[in-house]
Short mmCIF file of C-alpha atoms in Angstrom, two decimals:
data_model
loop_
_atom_site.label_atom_id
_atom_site.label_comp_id
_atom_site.label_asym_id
_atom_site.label_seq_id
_atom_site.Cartn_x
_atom_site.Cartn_y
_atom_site.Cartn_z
CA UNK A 265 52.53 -9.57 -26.99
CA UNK A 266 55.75 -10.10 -25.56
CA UNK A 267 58.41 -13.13 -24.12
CA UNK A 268 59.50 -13.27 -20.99
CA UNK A 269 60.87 -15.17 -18.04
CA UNK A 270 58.70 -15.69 -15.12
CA UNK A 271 61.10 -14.45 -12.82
CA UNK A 272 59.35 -13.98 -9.19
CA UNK A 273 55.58 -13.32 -7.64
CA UNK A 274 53.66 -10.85 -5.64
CA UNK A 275 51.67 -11.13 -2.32
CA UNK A 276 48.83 -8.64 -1.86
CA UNK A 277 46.48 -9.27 1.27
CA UNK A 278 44.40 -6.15 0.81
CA UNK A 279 43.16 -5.90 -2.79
CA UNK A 280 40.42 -4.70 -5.17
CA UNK A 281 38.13 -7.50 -4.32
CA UNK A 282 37.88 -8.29 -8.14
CA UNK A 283 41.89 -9.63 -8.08
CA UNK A 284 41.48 -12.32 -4.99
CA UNK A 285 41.92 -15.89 -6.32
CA UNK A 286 44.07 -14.47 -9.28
CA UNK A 287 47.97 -15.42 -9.03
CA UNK A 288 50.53 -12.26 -9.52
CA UNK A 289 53.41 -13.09 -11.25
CA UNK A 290 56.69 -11.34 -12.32
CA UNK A 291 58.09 -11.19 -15.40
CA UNK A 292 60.89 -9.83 -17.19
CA UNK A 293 61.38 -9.72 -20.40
CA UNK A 294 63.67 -11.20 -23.18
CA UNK A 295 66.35 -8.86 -23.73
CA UNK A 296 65.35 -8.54 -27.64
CA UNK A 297 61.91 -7.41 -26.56
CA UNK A 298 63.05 -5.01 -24.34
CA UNK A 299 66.74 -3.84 -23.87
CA UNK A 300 65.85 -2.25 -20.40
CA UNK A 301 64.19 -5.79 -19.13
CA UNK A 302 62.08 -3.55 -17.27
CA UNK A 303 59.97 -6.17 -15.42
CA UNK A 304 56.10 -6.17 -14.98
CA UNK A 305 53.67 -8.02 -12.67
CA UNK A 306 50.79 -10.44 -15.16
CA UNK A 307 47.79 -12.53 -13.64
CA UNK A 308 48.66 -16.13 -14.64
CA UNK A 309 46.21 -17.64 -17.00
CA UNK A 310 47.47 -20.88 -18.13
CA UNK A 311 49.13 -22.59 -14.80
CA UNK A 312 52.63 -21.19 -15.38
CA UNK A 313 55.58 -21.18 -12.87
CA UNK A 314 58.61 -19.93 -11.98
CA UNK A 315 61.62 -19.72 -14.21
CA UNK A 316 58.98 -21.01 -17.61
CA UNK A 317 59.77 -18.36 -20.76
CA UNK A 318 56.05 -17.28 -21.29
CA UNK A 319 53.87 -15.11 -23.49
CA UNK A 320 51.96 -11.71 -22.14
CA UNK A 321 49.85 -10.10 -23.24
CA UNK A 322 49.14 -6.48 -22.25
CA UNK A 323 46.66 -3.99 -22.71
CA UNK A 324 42.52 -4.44 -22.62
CA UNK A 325 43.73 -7.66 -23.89
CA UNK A 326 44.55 -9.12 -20.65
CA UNK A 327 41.26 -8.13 -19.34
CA UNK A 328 38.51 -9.11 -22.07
CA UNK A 329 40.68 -11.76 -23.03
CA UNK A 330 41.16 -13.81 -20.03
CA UNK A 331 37.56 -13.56 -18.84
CA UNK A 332 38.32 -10.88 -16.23
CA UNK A 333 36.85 -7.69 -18.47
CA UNK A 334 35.58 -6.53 -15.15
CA UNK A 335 39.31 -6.72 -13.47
CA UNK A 336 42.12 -4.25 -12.51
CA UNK A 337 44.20 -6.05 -14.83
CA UNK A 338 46.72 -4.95 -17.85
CA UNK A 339 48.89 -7.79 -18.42
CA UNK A 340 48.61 -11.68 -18.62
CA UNK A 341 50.09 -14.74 -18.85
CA UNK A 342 48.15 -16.55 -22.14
CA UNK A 343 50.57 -19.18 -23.51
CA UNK A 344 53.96 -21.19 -22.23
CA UNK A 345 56.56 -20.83 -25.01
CA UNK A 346 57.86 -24.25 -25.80
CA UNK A 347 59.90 -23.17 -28.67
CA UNK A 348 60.71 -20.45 -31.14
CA UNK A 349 62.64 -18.46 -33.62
CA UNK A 350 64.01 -15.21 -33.35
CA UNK A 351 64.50 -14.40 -30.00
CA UNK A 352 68.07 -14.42 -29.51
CA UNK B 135 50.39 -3.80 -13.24
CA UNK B 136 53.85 -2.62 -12.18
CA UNK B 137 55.25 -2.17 -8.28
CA UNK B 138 55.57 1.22 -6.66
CA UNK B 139 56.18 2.93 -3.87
CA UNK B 140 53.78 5.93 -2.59
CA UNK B 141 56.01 8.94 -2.58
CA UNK B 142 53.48 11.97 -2.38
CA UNK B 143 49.89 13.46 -3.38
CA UNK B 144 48.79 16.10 -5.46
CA UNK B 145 45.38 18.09 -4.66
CA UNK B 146 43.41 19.52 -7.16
CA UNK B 147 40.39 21.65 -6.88
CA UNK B 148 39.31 22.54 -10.02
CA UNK B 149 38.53 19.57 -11.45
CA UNK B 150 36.74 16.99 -13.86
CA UNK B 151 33.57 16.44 -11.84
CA UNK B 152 33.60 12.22 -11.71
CA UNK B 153 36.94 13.08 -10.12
CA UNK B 154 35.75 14.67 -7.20
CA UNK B 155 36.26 12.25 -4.33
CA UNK B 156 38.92 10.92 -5.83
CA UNK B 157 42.24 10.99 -3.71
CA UNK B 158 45.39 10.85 -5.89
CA UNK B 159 48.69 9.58 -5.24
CA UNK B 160 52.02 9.69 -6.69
CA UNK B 161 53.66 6.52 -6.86
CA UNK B 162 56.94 5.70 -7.77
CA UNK B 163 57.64 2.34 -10.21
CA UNK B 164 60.48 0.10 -8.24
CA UNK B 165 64.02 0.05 -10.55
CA UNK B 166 63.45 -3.48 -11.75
CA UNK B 167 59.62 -2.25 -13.15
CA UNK B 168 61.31 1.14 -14.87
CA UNK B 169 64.76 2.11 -14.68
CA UNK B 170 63.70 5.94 -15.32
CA UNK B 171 61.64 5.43 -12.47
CA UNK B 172 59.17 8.06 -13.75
CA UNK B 173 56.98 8.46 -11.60
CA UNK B 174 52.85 8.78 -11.93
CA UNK B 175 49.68 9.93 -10.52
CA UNK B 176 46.94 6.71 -9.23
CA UNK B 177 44.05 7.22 -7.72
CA UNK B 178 43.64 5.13 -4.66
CA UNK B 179 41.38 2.07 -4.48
CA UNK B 180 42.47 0.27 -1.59
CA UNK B 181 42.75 2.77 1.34
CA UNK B 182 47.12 2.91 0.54
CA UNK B 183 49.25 5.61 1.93
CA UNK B 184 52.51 7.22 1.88
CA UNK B 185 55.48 4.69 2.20
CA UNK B 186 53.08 1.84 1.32
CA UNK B 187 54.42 -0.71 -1.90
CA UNK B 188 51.51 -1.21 -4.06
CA UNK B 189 50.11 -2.93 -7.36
CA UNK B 190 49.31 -0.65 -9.98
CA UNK B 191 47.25 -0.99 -12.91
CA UNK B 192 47.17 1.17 -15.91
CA UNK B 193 44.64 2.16 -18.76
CA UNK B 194 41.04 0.79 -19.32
CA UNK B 195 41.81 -1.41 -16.37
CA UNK B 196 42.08 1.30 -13.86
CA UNK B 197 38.62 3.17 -14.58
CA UNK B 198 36.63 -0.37 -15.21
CA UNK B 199 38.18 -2.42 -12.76
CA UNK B 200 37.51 0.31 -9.64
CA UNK B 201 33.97 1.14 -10.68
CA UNK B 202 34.76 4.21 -12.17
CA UNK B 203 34.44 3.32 -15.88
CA UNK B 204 32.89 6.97 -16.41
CA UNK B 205 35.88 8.49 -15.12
CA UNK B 206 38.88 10.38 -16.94
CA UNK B 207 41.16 7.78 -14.84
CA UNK B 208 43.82 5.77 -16.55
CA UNK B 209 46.04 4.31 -13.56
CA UNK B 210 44.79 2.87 -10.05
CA UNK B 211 46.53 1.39 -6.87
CA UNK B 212 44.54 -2.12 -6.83
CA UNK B 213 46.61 -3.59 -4.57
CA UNK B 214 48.95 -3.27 -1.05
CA UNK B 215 52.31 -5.76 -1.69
CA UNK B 216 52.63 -8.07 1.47
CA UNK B 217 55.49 -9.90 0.37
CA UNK B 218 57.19 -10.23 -2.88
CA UNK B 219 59.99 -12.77 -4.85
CA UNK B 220 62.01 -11.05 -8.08
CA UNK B 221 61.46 -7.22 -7.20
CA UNK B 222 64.97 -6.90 -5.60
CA UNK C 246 47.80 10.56 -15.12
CA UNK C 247 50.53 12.25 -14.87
CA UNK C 248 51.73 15.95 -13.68
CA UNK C 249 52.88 18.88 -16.48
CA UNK C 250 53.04 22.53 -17.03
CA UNK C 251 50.78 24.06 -20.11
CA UNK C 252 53.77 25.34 -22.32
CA UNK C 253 51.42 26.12 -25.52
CA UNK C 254 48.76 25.86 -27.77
CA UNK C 255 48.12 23.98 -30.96
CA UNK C 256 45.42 25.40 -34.10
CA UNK C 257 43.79 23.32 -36.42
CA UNK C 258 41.46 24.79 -38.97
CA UNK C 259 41.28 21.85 -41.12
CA UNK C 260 40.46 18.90 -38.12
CA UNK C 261 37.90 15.81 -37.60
CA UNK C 262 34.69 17.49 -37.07
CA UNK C 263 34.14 16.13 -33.82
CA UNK C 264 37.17 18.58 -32.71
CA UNK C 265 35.39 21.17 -33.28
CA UNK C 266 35.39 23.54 -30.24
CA UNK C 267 37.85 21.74 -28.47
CA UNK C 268 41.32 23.22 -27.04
CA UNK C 269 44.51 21.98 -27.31
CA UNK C 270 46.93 22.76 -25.05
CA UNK C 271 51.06 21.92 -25.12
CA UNK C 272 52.15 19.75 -22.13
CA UNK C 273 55.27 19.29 -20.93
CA UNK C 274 55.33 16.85 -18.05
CA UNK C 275 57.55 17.54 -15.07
CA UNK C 276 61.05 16.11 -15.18
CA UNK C 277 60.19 13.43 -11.97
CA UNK C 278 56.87 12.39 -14.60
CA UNK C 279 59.02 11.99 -17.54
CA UNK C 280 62.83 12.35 -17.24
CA UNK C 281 62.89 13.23 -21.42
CA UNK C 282 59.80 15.72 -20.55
CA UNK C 283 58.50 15.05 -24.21
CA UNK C 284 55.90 16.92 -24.64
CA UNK C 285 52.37 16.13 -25.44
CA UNK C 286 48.80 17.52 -26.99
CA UNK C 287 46.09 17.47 -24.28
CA UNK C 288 42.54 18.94 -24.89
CA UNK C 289 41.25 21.61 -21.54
CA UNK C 290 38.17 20.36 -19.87
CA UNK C 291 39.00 22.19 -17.02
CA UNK C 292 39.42 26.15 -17.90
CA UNK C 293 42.96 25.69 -17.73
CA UNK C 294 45.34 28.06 -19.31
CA UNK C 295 49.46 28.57 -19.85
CA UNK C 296 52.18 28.15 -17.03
CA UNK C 297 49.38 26.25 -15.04
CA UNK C 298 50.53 23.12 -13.28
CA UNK C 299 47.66 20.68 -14.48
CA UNK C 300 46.71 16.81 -14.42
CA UNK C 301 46.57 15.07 -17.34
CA UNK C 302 44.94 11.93 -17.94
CA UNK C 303 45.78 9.75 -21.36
CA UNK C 304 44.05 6.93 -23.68
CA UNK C 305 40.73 5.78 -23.59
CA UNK C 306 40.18 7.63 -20.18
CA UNK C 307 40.59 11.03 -21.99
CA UNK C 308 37.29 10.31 -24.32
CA UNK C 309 35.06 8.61 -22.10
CA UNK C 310 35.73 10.90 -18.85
CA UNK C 311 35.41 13.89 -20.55
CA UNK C 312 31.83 12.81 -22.31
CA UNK C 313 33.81 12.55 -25.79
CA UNK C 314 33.71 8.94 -26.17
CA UNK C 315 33.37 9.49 -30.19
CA UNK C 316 36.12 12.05 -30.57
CA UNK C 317 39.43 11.36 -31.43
CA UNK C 318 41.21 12.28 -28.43
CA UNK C 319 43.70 10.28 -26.24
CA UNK C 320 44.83 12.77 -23.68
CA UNK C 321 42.83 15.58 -21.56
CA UNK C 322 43.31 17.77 -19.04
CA UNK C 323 41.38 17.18 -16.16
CA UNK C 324 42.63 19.24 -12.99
CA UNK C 325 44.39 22.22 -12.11
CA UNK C 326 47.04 20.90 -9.34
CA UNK C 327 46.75 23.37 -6.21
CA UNK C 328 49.24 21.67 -3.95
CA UNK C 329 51.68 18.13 -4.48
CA UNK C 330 53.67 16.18 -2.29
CA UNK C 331 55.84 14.21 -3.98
CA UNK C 332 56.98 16.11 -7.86
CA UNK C 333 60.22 18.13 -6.66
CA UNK D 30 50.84 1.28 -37.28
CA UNK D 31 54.67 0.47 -37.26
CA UNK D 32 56.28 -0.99 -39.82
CA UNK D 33 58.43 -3.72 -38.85
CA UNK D 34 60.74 -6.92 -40.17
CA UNK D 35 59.05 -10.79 -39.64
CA UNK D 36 62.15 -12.44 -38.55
CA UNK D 37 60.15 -15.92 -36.31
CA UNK D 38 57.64 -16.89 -34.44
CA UNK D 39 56.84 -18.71 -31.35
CA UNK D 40 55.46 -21.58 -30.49
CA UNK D 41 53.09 -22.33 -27.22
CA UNK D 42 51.05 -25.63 -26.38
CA UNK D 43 50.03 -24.97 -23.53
CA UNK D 44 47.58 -21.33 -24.04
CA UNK D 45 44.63 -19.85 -23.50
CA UNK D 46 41.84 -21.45 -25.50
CA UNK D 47 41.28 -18.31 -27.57
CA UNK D 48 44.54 -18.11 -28.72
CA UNK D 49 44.28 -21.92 -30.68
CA UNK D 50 44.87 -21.35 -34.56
CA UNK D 51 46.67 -18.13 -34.26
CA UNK D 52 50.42 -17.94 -35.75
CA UNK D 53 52.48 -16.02 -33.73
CA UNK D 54 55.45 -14.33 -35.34
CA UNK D 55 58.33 -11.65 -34.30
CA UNK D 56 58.73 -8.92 -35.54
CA UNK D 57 61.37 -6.90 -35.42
CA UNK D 58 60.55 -2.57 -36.13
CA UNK D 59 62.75 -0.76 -38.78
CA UNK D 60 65.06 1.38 -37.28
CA UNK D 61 63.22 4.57 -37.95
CA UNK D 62 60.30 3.01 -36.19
CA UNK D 63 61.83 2.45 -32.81
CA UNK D 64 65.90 3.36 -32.73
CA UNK D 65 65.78 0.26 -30.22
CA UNK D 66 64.16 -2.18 -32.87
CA UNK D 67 62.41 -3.83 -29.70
CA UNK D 68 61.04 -6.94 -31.22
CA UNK D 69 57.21 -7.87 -30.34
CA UNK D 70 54.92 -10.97 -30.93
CA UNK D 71 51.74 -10.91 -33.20
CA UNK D 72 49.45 -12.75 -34.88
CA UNK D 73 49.42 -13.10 -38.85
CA UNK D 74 46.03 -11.78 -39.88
CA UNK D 75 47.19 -11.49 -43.71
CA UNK D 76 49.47 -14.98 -44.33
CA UNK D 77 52.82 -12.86 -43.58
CA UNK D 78 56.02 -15.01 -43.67
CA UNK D 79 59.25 -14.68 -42.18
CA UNK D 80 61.42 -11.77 -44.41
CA UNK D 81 58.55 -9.90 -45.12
CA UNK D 82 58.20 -6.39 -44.11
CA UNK D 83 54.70 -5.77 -42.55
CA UNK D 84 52.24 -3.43 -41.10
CA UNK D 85 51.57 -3.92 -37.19
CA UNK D 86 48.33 -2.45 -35.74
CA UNK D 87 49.04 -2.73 -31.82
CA UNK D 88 46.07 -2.07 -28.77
CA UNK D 89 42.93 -3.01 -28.77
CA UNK D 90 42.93 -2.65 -32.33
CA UNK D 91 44.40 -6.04 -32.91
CA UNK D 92 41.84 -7.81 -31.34
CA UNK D 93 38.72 -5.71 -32.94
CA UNK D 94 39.82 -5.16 -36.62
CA UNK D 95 40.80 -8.66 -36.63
CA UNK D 96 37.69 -10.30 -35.69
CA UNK D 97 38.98 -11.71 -32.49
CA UNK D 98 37.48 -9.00 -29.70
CA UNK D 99 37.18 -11.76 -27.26
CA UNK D 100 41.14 -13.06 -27.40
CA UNK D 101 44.27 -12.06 -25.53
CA UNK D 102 46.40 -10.16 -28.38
CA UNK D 103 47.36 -6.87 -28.21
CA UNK D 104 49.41 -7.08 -31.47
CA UNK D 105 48.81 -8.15 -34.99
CA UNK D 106 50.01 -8.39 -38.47
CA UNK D 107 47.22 -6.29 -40.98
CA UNK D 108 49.50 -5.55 -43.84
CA UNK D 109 52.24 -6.72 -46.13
CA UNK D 110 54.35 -3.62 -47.48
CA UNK D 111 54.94 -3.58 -51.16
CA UNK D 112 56.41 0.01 -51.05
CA UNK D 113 56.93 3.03 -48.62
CA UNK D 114 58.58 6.19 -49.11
CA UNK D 115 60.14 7.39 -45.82
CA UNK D 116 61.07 4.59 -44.01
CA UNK D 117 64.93 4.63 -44.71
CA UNK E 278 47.74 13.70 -29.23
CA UNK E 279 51.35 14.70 -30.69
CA UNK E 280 51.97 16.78 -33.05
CA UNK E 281 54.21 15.69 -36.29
CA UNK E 282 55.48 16.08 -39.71
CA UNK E 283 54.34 13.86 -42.54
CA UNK E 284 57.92 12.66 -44.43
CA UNK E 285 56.29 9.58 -46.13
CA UNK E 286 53.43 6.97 -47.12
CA UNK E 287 52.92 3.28 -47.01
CA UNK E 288 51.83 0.70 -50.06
CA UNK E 289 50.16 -2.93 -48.87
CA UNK E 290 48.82 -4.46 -51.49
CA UNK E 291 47.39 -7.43 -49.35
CA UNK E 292 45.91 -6.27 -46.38
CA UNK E 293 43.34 -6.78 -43.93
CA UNK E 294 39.85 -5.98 -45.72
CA UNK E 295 39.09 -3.19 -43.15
CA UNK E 296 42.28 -1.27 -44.11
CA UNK E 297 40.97 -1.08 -47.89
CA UNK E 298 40.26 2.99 -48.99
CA UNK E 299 42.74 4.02 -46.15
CA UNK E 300 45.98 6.57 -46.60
CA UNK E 301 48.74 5.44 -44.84
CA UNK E 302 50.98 8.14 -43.92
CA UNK E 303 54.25 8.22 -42.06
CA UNK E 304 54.96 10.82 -39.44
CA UNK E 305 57.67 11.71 -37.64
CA UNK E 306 56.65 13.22 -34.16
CA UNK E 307 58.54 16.73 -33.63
CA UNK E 308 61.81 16.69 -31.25
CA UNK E 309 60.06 18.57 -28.37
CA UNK E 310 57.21 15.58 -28.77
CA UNK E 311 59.83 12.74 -28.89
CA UNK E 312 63.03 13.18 -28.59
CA UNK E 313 64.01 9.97 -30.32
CA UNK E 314 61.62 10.98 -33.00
CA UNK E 315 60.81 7.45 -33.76
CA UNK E 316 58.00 6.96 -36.51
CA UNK E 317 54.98 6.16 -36.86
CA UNK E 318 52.02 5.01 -39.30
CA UNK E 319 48.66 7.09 -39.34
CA UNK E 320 45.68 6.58 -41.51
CA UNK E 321 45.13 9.92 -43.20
CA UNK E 322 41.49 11.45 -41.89
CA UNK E 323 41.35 15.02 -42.99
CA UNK E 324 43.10 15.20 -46.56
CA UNK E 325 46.71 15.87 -45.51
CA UNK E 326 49.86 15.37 -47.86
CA UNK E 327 53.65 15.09 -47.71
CA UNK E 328 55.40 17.60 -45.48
CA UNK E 329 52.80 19.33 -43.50
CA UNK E 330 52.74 19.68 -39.81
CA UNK E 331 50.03 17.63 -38.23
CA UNK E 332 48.14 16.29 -35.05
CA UNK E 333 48.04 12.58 -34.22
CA UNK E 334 45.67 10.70 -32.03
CA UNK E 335 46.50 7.47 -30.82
CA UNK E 336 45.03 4.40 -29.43
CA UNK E 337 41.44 3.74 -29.31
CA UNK E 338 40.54 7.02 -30.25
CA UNK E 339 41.67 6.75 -33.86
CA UNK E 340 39.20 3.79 -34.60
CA UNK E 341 35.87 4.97 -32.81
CA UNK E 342 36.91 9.18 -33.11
CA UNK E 343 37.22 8.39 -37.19
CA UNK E 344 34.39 6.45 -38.10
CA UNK E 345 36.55 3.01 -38.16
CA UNK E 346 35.71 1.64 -34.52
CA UNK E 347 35.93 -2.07 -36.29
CA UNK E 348 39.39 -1.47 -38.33
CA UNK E 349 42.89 -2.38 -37.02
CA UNK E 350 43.73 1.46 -36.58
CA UNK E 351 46.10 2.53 -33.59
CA UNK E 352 47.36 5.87 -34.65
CA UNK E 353 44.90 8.63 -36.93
CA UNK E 354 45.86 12.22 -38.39
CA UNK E 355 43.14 14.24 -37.29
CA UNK E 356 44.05 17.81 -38.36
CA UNK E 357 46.57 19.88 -39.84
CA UNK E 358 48.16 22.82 -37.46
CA UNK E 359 48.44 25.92 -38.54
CA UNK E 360 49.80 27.50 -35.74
CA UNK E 361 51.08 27.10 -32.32
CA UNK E 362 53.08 28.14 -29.62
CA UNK E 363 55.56 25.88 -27.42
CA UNK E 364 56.60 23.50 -30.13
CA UNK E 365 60.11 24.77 -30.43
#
């Protein structure tokens, strides 16, 4: 998984119908996880917002884990960081 | 899933055979989703076309999420972007 | 997937046993694909041979579309690109 | 595998359900691993501590060799390194 | 797959129980296959040793393509090369 900062969101009218009613977020990564901060859009899984420092998860992962193994997904929001060492 | 922009297609007709119907599109990642802005091939799931932004998602998600969980496909436009905050 | 020109081959006497009879061919993607054009190891399940301009498609998508869903493979070749908008 | 450095973890109270009882930690990759040492988040499947210098299985081999298919982790800790020859 | 060179091997006492009986090798991928040549750990699957040239699968396909679908494996050596031709 990575930490990032939920940085923006996505609007997609016309979608695989398996993605309507999920929330596309952007994220971008903590500089120590990735020096490019190359951002990436997650489904939100745990009510998260705008500016919060989050956990993704990426991969299969976001797909079996967050009860969407069926989805077009790869990433996901799965936990709201409220504190931690070793990111700076 | 990362934001692109359609930029081209590629036609193939020798072929894997689950990939025939298949029409694939080369999309390039925004510079805030990949500096390098390599780009890649998706096969379209949506109806999309050239000049279009799209959502894009990548491995397992691609072939399982778009029905095609049989096919040798690891990246699929899921989604047209209406509107978007943080891709700038 | 992603776009690249068969530059090689690889041989393997001594390999898994479910490699047996399988090809592997030298990729290197096109620069727009991959600006560091590292190359990869893909097996042929299309005929394809060196200097050809072919589609490759990588992880789990490279077992399962090509009906090798117990071999140890993560990337395949799976068309021979005839025409492309979109690479120069 | 990479082998990488522990050097925190992260907290989250607010995650999905799956993810209760899991430690996350950072780890940081040697050098030789990945010349940008991007750090990543996984969970301790082996009682790993911060200092230690670990084994990281990333994919969807986290979540199957650890006994936790169902959850959202694409990373975890399967190894504490007592020796290595080729790492420096 | 990539193709690499075996330049070391990897000692974890405590590990995760699926990992018992496996090799772990380190392999640095060849320059034309990455040209940061950043490392990587590979459970050994066809008997080979320190300094020899060999191919890599990665991903899913090193669990279920070497008998260990259940073990936290992400990266497998699945043959030794003898030969080949657009390596250099």
């Amino acid at each position: 998984m990575i930490v990032g900062k939920i940085v923006g969101s996505v609007v997609a009218t016309r979608k695989n119908e398996k993605l309507v009613g999920s929330k596309f977020l952007i994220v971008e990564p903590l500089e120590r996880m990735d020096r490019q901060q190359d951002r990436l859009v997650a489904i939100d899984n745990v009510g998260a917002g705008i500016g919060e420092i989050v956990l993704v998860a990426q991969g299969s992962a976001a797909r079996i884990g967050c009860n969407l193994a069926d989805s077009p997904i790869d990433a996901a929001i799965v936990g709201i960081v409220d504190d931690a060492i070793g990111l700076e």
